[in-house]
């Protein structure tokens, strides 16, 4: 394994800094919340939570933010097969030109992305290359914080999703379900802030256990009486649990399960489970604006492999099959739902000594669903020639906030982009109708 001095140190099998980042984030968030009570999966930010409506405006647009944690190798997903530099620097890991799918003269998708080909063909899937933070940040922890905070220079602990939902139609009454973190029992930085949000590892746990289906009101009334007059975080959490169970939990429990077959293999499970829950939450139509999902562990310093074996092709396979199932499951509801992927940074252009890739800079983003002008590649390609790289990394030609901003401008035009992404001048790439 080789490292440049300015690149993050890594462990033998994976980056230990990434593990520390996750543990630290959990400690900070859970410690700050200090919530427990009857339903530990419900965690809330903000004050006056008992005055919240617990539901937003029904029938609105939904943004699904799929965070590919660990720094996905964008050059291995959106393959620049038309750039001769690509094959020079990746002698053992490059995707052969004759194997890419959805190809044009410069780019193609990894062959394991094939399950998404139908959505590319119908113009519902697009890719943007050479995106990322405006300046390199190769630390997992600080890059994640920076990309999810999206407001450099601000001392306020407020993520861009939290700022976005704060301007939504249900902002005056609360709307704890305006933003929901799925797959984790704590919200990530993007959702942190003044506005109340919800995080759950399992939608089924939003209903109190042991409810008598024939007379649930009796149980709710008993719990309300038991906690009447109580104060403090525990009482507040218990009250939230009862209220969420009585409202959103009841609605979700009554929503039909999907008939779409989601993949169940180990490599798909981290993506399929939360995406299946997301589809059910959307069908329940509780007014959710944003669904955030953290999925995968893309920090492949070693074991990256080829198109036939290794961690990268396996993870792409799981991602693609799960995302295809999700889009299929939505059916007509795709007209309301836009998916965008994001990752804290890309990987180095050149292989390291362990047939893997260390932390880099430029990356790719995928967009799918409502409003997407798909079937093509966007972004200005900087090239992979030696003189075209930034200290050995793919240059960023598009600030990732421009991508998110274009989605918000088209799907949530009532939100102020300067408030969500302060200091960023909006500029359209044209991938959204």
Short mmCIF file of C-alpha atoms in Angstrom, two decimals:
data_model
loop_
_atom_site.label_atom_id
_atom_site.label_comp_id
_atom_site.label_asym_id
_atom_site.label_seq_id
_atom_site.Cartn_x
_atom_site.Cartn_y
_atom_site.Cartn_z
CA UNK A 1 0.00 0.00 0.00
CA UNK A 2 1.40 3.41 -0.86
CA UNK A 3 0.50 6.81 0.49
CA UNK A 4 1.34 10.35 -0.30
CA UNK A 5 2.04 12.50 2.75
CA UNK A 6 -1.09 14.57 2.22
CA UNK A 7 -3.37 11.57 2.02
CA UNK A 8 -5.13 10.02 4.99
CA UNK A 9 -3.41 7.18 6.77
CA UNK A 10 -5.13 3.84 6.45
CA UNK A 11 -5.18 0.54 8.27
CA UNK A 12 -4.43 -2.89 6.91
CA UNK A 13 -7.92 -3.74 5.67
CA UNK A 14 -9.76 -0.46 5.66
CA UNK A 15 -9.39 3.07 6.80
CA UNK A 16 -9.45 3.19 10.58
CA UNK A 17 -10.27 6.87 10.39
CA UNK A 18 -13.61 6.03 8.77
CA UNK A 19 -14.51 3.75 11.68
CA UNK A 20 -13.51 6.44 14.16
CA UNK A 21 -15.57 8.98 12.26
CA UNK A 22 -18.69 6.87 12.53
CA UNK A 23 -18.22 6.16 16.21
CA UNK A 24 -17.51 9.79 16.98
CA UNK A 25 -20.58 10.98 15.09
CA UNK A 26 -22.77 8.54 16.99
CA UNK A 27 -21.35 9.61 20.34
CA UNK A 28 -21.83 13.29 19.60
CA UNK A 29 -25.35 12.95 18.31
CA UNK A 30 -26.61 10.49 20.88
CA UNK A 31 -24.94 12.31 23.72
CA UNK A 32 -26.34 15.63 22.66
CA UNK A 33 -29.83 14.21 22.41
CA UNK A 34 -29.88 12.33 25.67
CA UNK A 35 -33.18 10.76 24.70
CA UNK A 36 -34.48 7.38 25.74
CA UNK A 37 -37.95 6.33 26.72
CA UNK A 38 -40.33 3.81 25.33
CA UNK A 39 -39.23 4.12 21.71
CA UNK A 40 -35.50 4.67 21.46
CA UNK A 41 -35.62 4.66 17.67
CA UNK A 42 -37.27 8.06 17.70
CA UNK A 43 -34.83 10.90 18.09
CA UNK A 44 -35.74 14.52 17.88
CA UNK A 45 -34.00 17.83 17.46
CA UNK A 46 -35.42 21.19 18.39
CA UNK A 47 -37.76 22.58 20.97
CA UNK A 48 -41.50 22.53 21.50
CA UNK A 49 -41.75 19.11 19.99
CA UNK A 50 -45.18 18.56 21.50
CA UNK A 51 -46.47 21.36 19.27
CA UNK A 52 -45.28 19.68 16.10
CA UNK A 53 -47.75 18.29 13.62
CA UNK A 54 -45.70 15.12 12.98
CA UNK A 55 -46.64 15.23 9.32
CA UNK A 56 -46.04 17.60 6.45
CA UNK A 57 -47.92 18.35 3.25
CA UNK A 58 -49.14 15.24 1.51
CA UNK A 59 -48.64 14.55 -2.16
CA UNK A 60 -45.52 16.68 -2.51
CA UNK A 61 -42.17 15.96 -4.08
CA UNK A 62 -39.66 13.77 -2.29
CA UNK A 63 -35.85 13.86 -2.41
CA UNK A 64 -33.99 10.66 -1.52
CA UNK A 65 -30.37 11.36 -0.62
CA UNK A 66 -28.32 8.18 -0.86
CA UNK A 67 -24.98 8.71 0.89
CA UNK A 68 -22.32 6.29 -0.33
CA UNK A 69 -20.18 6.45 2.78
CA UNK A 70 -16.44 5.90 2.70
CA UNK A 71 -15.58 7.71 -0.53
CA UNK A 72 -16.79 5.77 -3.56
CA UNK A 73 -14.47 5.51 -6.55
CA UNK A 74 -16.40 7.56 -9.11
CA UNK A 75 -14.04 6.53 -11.90
CA UNK A 76 -15.05 2.93 -11.29
CA UNK A 77 -18.78 3.68 -11.54
CA UNK A 78 -18.87 6.28 -14.30
CA UNK A 79 -15.97 4.97 -16.34
CA UNK A 80 -14.06 7.44 -18.59
CA UNK A 81 -13.24 4.77 -21.17
CA UNK A 82 -12.65 7.42 -23.83
CA UNK A 83 -9.79 9.00 -21.89
CA UNK A 84 -6.54 7.15 -22.66
CA UNK A 85 -5.16 8.22 -19.29
CA UNK A 86 -7.66 5.98 -17.53
CA UNK A 87 -6.10 2.74 -18.77
CA UNK A 88 -2.56 3.97 -18.25
CA UNK A 89 -2.96 4.54 -14.52
CA UNK A 90 -5.18 1.55 -13.76
CA UNK A 91 -3.40 -1.41 -15.33
CA UNK A 92 -5.08 -4.09 -13.16
CA UNK A 93 -8.39 -2.55 -12.08
CA UNK A 94 -9.72 -0.59 -15.08
CA UNK A 95 -13.12 -1.52 -16.48
CA UNK A 96 -12.60 -2.80 -20.05
CA UNK A 97 -14.15 -0.57 -22.67
CA UNK A 98 -16.15 -3.43 -24.18
CA UNK A 99 -17.83 -4.14 -20.83
CA UNK A 100 -19.29 -0.75 -19.92
CA UNK A 101 -23.02 -0.16 -20.30
CA UNK A 102 -24.94 2.98 -21.22
CA UNK A 103 -21.86 4.12 -23.12
CA UNK A 104 -21.15 7.22 -25.15
CA UNK A 105 -17.82 8.23 -26.71
CA UNK A 106 -16.25 9.17 -23.35
CA UNK A 107 -18.15 7.52 -20.52
CA UNK A 108 -19.93 4.30 -19.64
CA UNK A 109 -21.27 2.71 -16.49
CA UNK A 110 -19.69 -0.24 -14.72
CA UNK A 111 -21.21 -3.50 -16.05
CA UNK A 112 -22.74 -4.23 -12.64
CA UNK A 113 -24.90 -1.15 -13.18
CA UNK A 114 -26.80 -3.10 -15.84
CA UNK A 115 -30.00 -3.42 -13.72
CA UNK A 116 -30.35 0.35 -14.07
CA UNK A 117 -30.07 0.32 -17.86
CA UNK A 118 -33.87 0.49 -18.39
CA UNK A 119 -34.02 3.74 -16.43
CA UNK A 120 -31.07 5.14 -18.39
CA UNK A 121 -32.88 4.21 -21.61
CA UNK A 122 -36.09 5.97 -20.54
CA UNK A 123 -34.19 9.08 -19.53
CA UNK A 124 -34.76 8.66 -15.79
CA UNK A 125 -31.11 8.20 -14.79
CA UNK A 126 -28.13 10.47 -15.39
CA UNK A 127 -24.60 10.89 -14.07
CA UNK A 128 -22.49 13.94 -13.36
CA UNK A 129 -18.69 13.57 -13.39
CA UNK A 130 -15.94 15.56 -11.70
CA UNK A 131 -18.03 16.84 -8.78
CA UNK A 132 -17.06 17.33 -5.17
CA UNK A 133 -15.96 19.79 -2.52
CA UNK A 134 -14.49 23.04 -3.86
CA UNK A 135 -11.13 22.19 -2.27
CA UNK A 136 -9.64 18.78 -1.47
CA UNK A 137 -10.42 17.30 1.93
CA UNK A 138 -9.19 13.74 2.25
CA UNK A 139 -10.22 13.14 5.86
CA UNK A 140 -13.36 11.03 6.16
CA UNK A 141 -14.54 12.77 9.31
CA UNK A 142 -14.04 16.37 8.28
CA UNK A 143 -15.09 15.79 4.66
CA UNK A 144 -18.37 14.19 5.76
CA UNK A 145 -19.01 17.07 8.13
CA UNK A 146 -18.14 19.61 5.44
CA UNK A 147 -20.24 18.04 2.71
CA UNK A 148 -23.29 17.57 4.94
CA UNK A 149 -23.05 20.93 6.65
CA UNK A 150 -22.59 22.61 3.25
CA UNK A 151 -22.08 26.03 4.82
CA UNK A 152 -18.34 26.62 5.18
CA UNK A 153 -17.43 29.30 7.64
CA UNK A 154 -20.64 29.05 9.60
CA UNK A 155 -20.38 28.21 13.30
CA UNK A 156 -23.99 27.02 13.44
CA UNK A 157 -24.51 23.27 13.69
CA UNK A 158 -27.02 23.00 10.89
CA UNK A 159 -27.10 20.58 8.00
CA UNK A 160 -28.34 21.51 4.54
CA UNK A 161 -31.34 19.19 4.75
CA UNK A 162 -32.40 20.73 8.04
CA UNK A 163 -32.16 24.23 6.56
CA UNK A 164 -34.14 23.07 3.53
CA UNK A 165 -37.08 21.62 5.45
CA UNK A 166 -37.14 24.72 7.61
CA UNK A 167 -38.59 26.57 4.63
CA UNK A 168 -41.19 23.95 3.73
CA UNK A 169 -44.96 24.32 3.84
CA UNK A 170 -45.23 22.55 7.20
CA UNK A 171 -42.40 24.49 8.82
CA UNK A 172 -44.83 26.62 10.83
CA UNK A 173 -46.37 23.61 12.54
CA UNK A 174 -43.33 21.41 12.91
CA UNK A 175 -43.58 18.40 10.68
CA UNK A 176 -41.17 15.99 12.28
CA UNK A 177 -41.53 13.72 9.27
CA UNK A 178 -40.40 16.39 6.81
CA UNK A 179 -36.98 14.73 6.92
CA UNK A 180 -36.44 11.11 7.87
CA UNK A 181 -33.18 9.21 8.29
CA UNK A 182 -33.63 5.54 7.45
CA UNK A 183 -31.32 2.69 8.33
CA UNK A 184 -29.75 4.51 11.28
CA UNK A 185 -31.18 5.30 14.70
CA UNK A 186 -29.53 8.73 14.70
CA UNK A 187 -29.64 11.57 12.18
CA UNK A 188 -26.53 12.47 10.24
CA UNK A 189 -25.07 15.96 10.08
CA UNK A 190 -27.12 16.88 6.99
CA UNK A 191 -30.31 16.53 9.06
CA UNK A 192 -29.01 18.17 12.22
CA UNK A 193 -30.23 21.58 13.25
CA UNK A 194 -33.12 23.54 14.68
CA UNK A 195 -35.84 21.61 12.92
CA UNK A 196 -37.16 18.36 14.36
CA UNK A 197 -36.43 15.29 12.28
CA UNK A 198 -36.83 11.58 12.75
CA UNK A 199 -34.30 8.77 12.47
CA UNK A 200 -35.18 5.12 12.62
CA UNK A 201 -33.45 1.88 11.84
CA UNK A 202 -36.79 0.16 11.26
CA UNK A 203 -40.11 1.71 10.29
CA UNK A 204 -41.96 -1.12 12.06
CA UNK A 205 -40.58 0.15 15.35
CA UNK A 206 -42.51 3.40 15.03
CA UNK A 207 -45.52 1.64 16.51
CA UNK A 208 -45.46 0.86 20.22
CA UNK A 209 -45.01 -2.84 20.89
CA UNK A 210 -47.87 -4.81 22.40
CA UNK A 211 -50.70 -2.62 21.14
CA UNK A 212 -54.13 -4.21 21.30
CA UNK A 213 -55.32 -3.84 17.71
CA UNK A 214 -58.95 -3.85 18.81
CA UNK A 215 -58.54 -1.02 21.30
CA UNK A 216 -55.28 0.89 20.79
CA UNK A 217 -56.80 4.09 22.18
CA UNK A 218 -57.00 2.52 25.63
CA UNK A 219 -53.24 1.86 25.64
CA UNK A 220 -52.44 5.34 24.39
CA UNK A 221 -54.73 6.92 27.02
CA UNK A 222 -53.06 4.86 29.74
CA UNK A 223 -49.59 5.95 28.65
CA UNK A 224 -50.69 9.57 28.43
CA UNK A 225 -52.05 9.38 31.96
CA UNK A 226 -48.90 7.69 33.25
CA UNK A 227 -46.64 10.44 31.86
CA UNK A 228 -49.01 13.33 32.61
CA UNK A 229 -47.21 16.08 34.46
CA UNK A 230 -43.78 14.54 33.95
CA UNK A 231 -41.01 16.79 32.67
CA UNK A 232 -37.51 16.41 31.30
CA UNK A 233 -35.98 14.60 28.34
CA UNK A 234 -37.34 11.19 29.28
CA UNK A 235 -40.89 12.46 29.56
CA UNK A 236 -40.56 14.34 26.31
CA UNK A 237 -39.23 11.27 24.55
CA UNK A 238 -42.05 9.14 25.92
CA UNK A 239 -44.62 11.69 24.76
CA UNK A 240 -43.01 11.74 21.32
CA UNK A 241 -43.08 7.96 21.15
CA UNK A 242 -46.79 7.84 21.94
CA UNK A 243 -47.62 10.62 19.50
CA UNK A 244 -45.57 9.21 16.63
CA UNK A 245 -46.95 5.73 17.23
CA UNK A 246 -50.50 7.07 17.30
CA UNK A 247 -50.10 9.05 14.08
CA UNK A 248 -47.30 8.16 11.65
CA UNK A 249 -46.63 4.72 13.10
CA UNK A 250 -50.27 3.75 12.74
CA UNK A 251 -50.41 5.00 9.16
CA UNK A 252 -47.24 3.16 8.16
CA UNK A 253 -48.41 -0.02 9.84
CA UNK A 254 -51.57 0.17 7.76
CA UNK A 255 -49.70 0.76 4.47
CA UNK A 256 -49.47 -2.29 2.23
CA UNK A 257 -46.11 -3.97 1.90
CA UNK A 258 -44.32 -3.93 -1.43
CA UNK A 259 -44.88 -6.69 -3.94
CA UNK A 260 -41.60 -5.85 -5.69
CA UNK A 261 -38.79 -8.34 -5.19
CA UNK A 262 -35.82 -6.62 -3.57
CA UNK A 263 -32.43 -8.38 -3.57
CA UNK A 264 -31.61 -10.13 -0.33
CA UNK A 265 -27.96 -11.08 -0.84
CA UNK A 266 -25.45 -9.78 1.69
CA UNK A 267 -23.96 -7.27 -0.72
CA UNK A 268 -27.38 -5.75 -1.47
CA UNK A 269 -28.82 -5.78 2.03
CA UNK A 270 -27.33 -2.42 3.18
CA UNK A 271 -29.04 -0.71 0.23
CA UNK A 272 -32.18 -2.78 -0.24
CA UNK A 273 -33.52 -2.63 3.31
CA UNK A 274 -33.57 1.16 3.73
CA UNK A 275 -34.72 1.71 0.13
CA UNK A 276 -37.61 -0.69 0.65
CA UNK A 277 -38.53 1.23 3.81
CA UNK A 278 -38.25 4.48 1.86
CA UNK A 279 -40.72 3.21 -0.74
CA UNK A 280 -43.19 2.29 2.00
CA UNK A 281 -42.79 5.68 3.67
CA UNK A 282 -43.47 7.39 0.33
CA UNK A 283 -46.54 5.24 -0.26
CA UNK A 284 -47.78 6.16 3.24
CA UNK A 285 -47.70 9.79 2.04
CA UNK A 286 -46.95 11.44 5.36
CA UNK A 287 -45.62 14.61 3.79
CA UNK A 288 -41.94 13.70 3.91
CA UNK A 289 -39.72 16.01 1.84
CA UNK A 290 -36.36 14.29 2.30
CA UNK A 291 -35.39 10.71 3.01
CA UNK A 292 -31.71 10.24 3.87
CA UNK A 293 -29.99 6.87 3.65
CA UNK A 294 -26.41 5.97 4.49
CA UNK A 295 -25.40 2.85 2.65
CA UNK A 296 -22.32 0.85 1.91
CA UNK A 297 -18.70 1.07 2.94
CA UNK A 298 -16.78 2.18 -0.14
CA UNK A 299 -13.35 2.74 1.43
CA UNK A 300 -11.45 0.26 -0.74
CA UNK A 301 -7.77 0.77 -0.10
CA UNK A 302 -7.34 -2.96 -0.75
CA UNK A 303 -9.36 -5.70 -2.38
CA UNK A 304 -10.87 -3.39 -5.00
CA UNK A 305 -10.72 -6.11 -7.63
CA UNK A 306 -11.83 -6.20 -11.23
CA UNK A 307 -15.17 -6.55 -12.98
CA UNK A 308 -15.07 -10.28 -12.17
CA UNK A 309 -14.10 -10.26 -8.50
CA UNK A 310 -13.48 -7.98 -5.53
CA UNK A 311 -15.24 -5.52 -3.27
CA UNK A 312 -16.00 -2.79 -5.82
CA UNK A 313 -17.93 -4.89 -8.31
CA UNK A 314 -19.80 -6.59 -5.47
CA UNK A 315 -20.90 -3.31 -3.89
CA UNK A 316 -21.92 -1.82 -7.23
CA UNK A 317 -23.95 -4.94 -7.89
CA UNK A 318 -25.78 -4.56 -4.57
CA UNK A 319 -26.35 -0.84 -5.12
CA UNK A 320 -27.62 -1.19 -8.69
CA UNK A 321 -29.99 -4.08 -8.04
CA UNK A 322 -31.40 -2.37 -4.94
CA UNK A 323 -31.87 0.99 -6.62
CA UNK A 324 -33.52 -0.65 -9.62
CA UNK A 325 -35.93 -2.48 -7.29
CA UNK A 326 -36.71 0.79 -5.50
CA UNK A 327 -37.48 2.67 -8.71
CA UNK A 328 -39.61 -0.23 -9.92
CA UNK A 329 -41.41 -0.42 -6.59
CA UNK A 330 -42.34 3.26 -6.76
CA UNK A 331 -44.11 2.82 -10.08
CA UNK A 332 -46.17 5.96 -10.87
CA UNK A 333 -44.88 7.57 -7.67
CA UNK A 334 -41.55 8.09 -9.48
CA UNK A 335 -43.12 11.24 -10.84
CA UNK A 336 -42.72 12.71 -7.34
CA UNK A 337 -39.42 11.18 -6.24
CA UNK A 338 -35.87 12.23 -7.16
CA UNK A 339 -32.84 10.25 -6.02
CA UNK A 340 -29.36 11.73 -5.72
CA UNK A 341 -26.18 10.00 -4.57
CA UNK A 342 -23.38 11.70 -2.69
CA UNK A 343 -20.03 10.69 -1.23
CA UNK A 344 -17.48 12.63 0.80
CA UNK A 345 -14.69 12.36 -1.80
CA UNK A 346 -13.50 10.29 -4.73
CA UNK A 347 -10.45 8.06 -4.86
CA UNK A 348 -6.97 8.59 -6.22
CA UNK A 349 -6.72 8.19 -9.98
CA UNK A 350 -3.81 5.77 -9.79
CA UNK A 351 -3.87 2.37 -8.11
CA UNK A 352 -1.91 1.98 -4.91
CA UNK A 353 0.44 -0.92 -4.23
CA UNK A 354 -2.41 -3.06 -2.89
CA UNK A 355 -4.61 -2.87 -5.97
CA UNK A 356 -6.81 -0.39 -4.22
CA UNK A 357 -7.28 3.37 -4.16
CA UNK A 358 -6.49 5.89 -1.46
CA UNK A 359 -8.46 9.02 -0.70
CA UNK A 360 -8.79 11.45 -3.58
CA UNK A 361 -10.89 14.43 -4.58
CA UNK A 362 -13.17 14.53 -7.67
CA UNK A 363 -16.09 12.11 -7.82
CA UNK A 364 -19.35 11.38 -9.59
CA UNK A 365 -23.00 11.77 -8.59
CA UNK A 366 -26.01 9.84 -9.89
CA UNK A 367 -29.48 11.36 -10.21
CA UNK A 368 -32.61 9.40 -10.96
CA UNK A 369 -36.35 9.78 -11.04
CA UNK A 370 -38.60 12.80 -11.23
CA UNK A 371 -37.41 15.73 -13.28
CA UNK A 372 -34.16 14.13 -14.41
CA UNK A 373 -33.08 14.61 -18.02
CA UNK A 374 -31.40 11.26 -18.08
CA UNK A 375 -29.69 9.00 -20.51
CA UNK A 376 -26.61 11.18 -20.68
CA UNK A 377 -23.53 12.36 -18.79
CA UNK A 378 -23.11 15.85 -17.40
CA UNK A 379 -20.26 17.94 -16.07
CA UNK A 380 -17.04 19.33 -17.54
CA UNK A 381 -14.43 16.59 -17.85
CA UNK A 382 -10.99 17.82 -16.74
CA UNK A 383 -9.06 14.85 -18.16
CA UNK A 384 -6.72 12.30 -16.64
CA UNK A 385 -3.47 13.33 -18.22
CA UNK A 386 -0.63 14.00 -15.81
CA UNK A 387 -0.87 17.75 -16.30
CA UNK A 388 -4.63 17.68 -15.86
CA UNK A 389 -4.69 16.16 -12.38
CA UNK A 390 -4.61 17.90 -9.01
CA UNK A 391 -1.81 16.26 -7.06
CA UNK A 392 -2.74 12.98 -8.65
CA UNK A 393 -6.48 13.38 -8.15
CA UNK A 394 -9.36 14.04 -10.53
CA UNK A 395 -10.05 17.76 -10.48
CA UNK A 396 -13.46 18.99 -9.38
CA UNK A 397 -15.11 21.13 -12.04
CA UNK A 398 -18.56 21.24 -10.43
CA UNK A 399 -19.24 22.02 -6.78
CA UNK A 400 -21.51 19.25 -5.44
CA UNK A 401 -23.80 21.96 -4.06
CA UNK A 402 -24.52 23.07 -7.63
CA UNK A 403 -25.90 19.58 -8.29
CA UNK A 404 -28.02 19.56 -5.15
CA UNK A 405 -29.07 23.14 -5.80
CA UNK A 406 -30.32 22.32 -9.30
CA UNK A 407 -32.44 19.49 -7.89
CA UNK A 408 -33.90 21.74 -5.20
CA UNK A 409 -34.53 24.60 -7.63
CA UNK A 410 -36.60 22.35 -9.87
CA UNK A 411 -38.33 20.09 -7.35
CA UNK A 412 -38.60 22.43 -4.35
CA UNK A 413 -38.75 25.93 -5.84
CA UNK A 414 -40.17 27.38 -2.61
CA UNK A 415 -36.83 26.85 -0.83
CA UNK A 416 -34.20 29.58 -0.81
CA UNK A 417 -30.94 28.25 -2.26
CA UNK A 418 -28.81 30.99 -0.63
CA UNK A 419 -30.18 29.83 2.72
CA UNK A 420 -29.65 26.14 2.06
CA UNK A 421 -26.24 26.64 0.43
CA UNK A 422 -24.90 30.01 1.62
CA UNK A 423 -22.17 31.54 -0.49
CA UNK A 424 -22.88 29.40 -3.55
CA UNK A 425 -23.93 31.05 -6.80
CA UNK A 426 -26.51 28.80 -8.48
CA UNK A 427 -25.53 27.52 -11.92
CA UNK A 428 -27.56 24.99 -13.87
CA UNK A 429 -25.91 21.98 -15.51
CA UNK A 430 -29.15 21.22 -17.32
CA UNK A 431 -29.75 17.73 -15.95
CA UNK A 432 -33.08 18.72 -14.38
CA UNK A 433 -36.16 19.65 -16.37
#
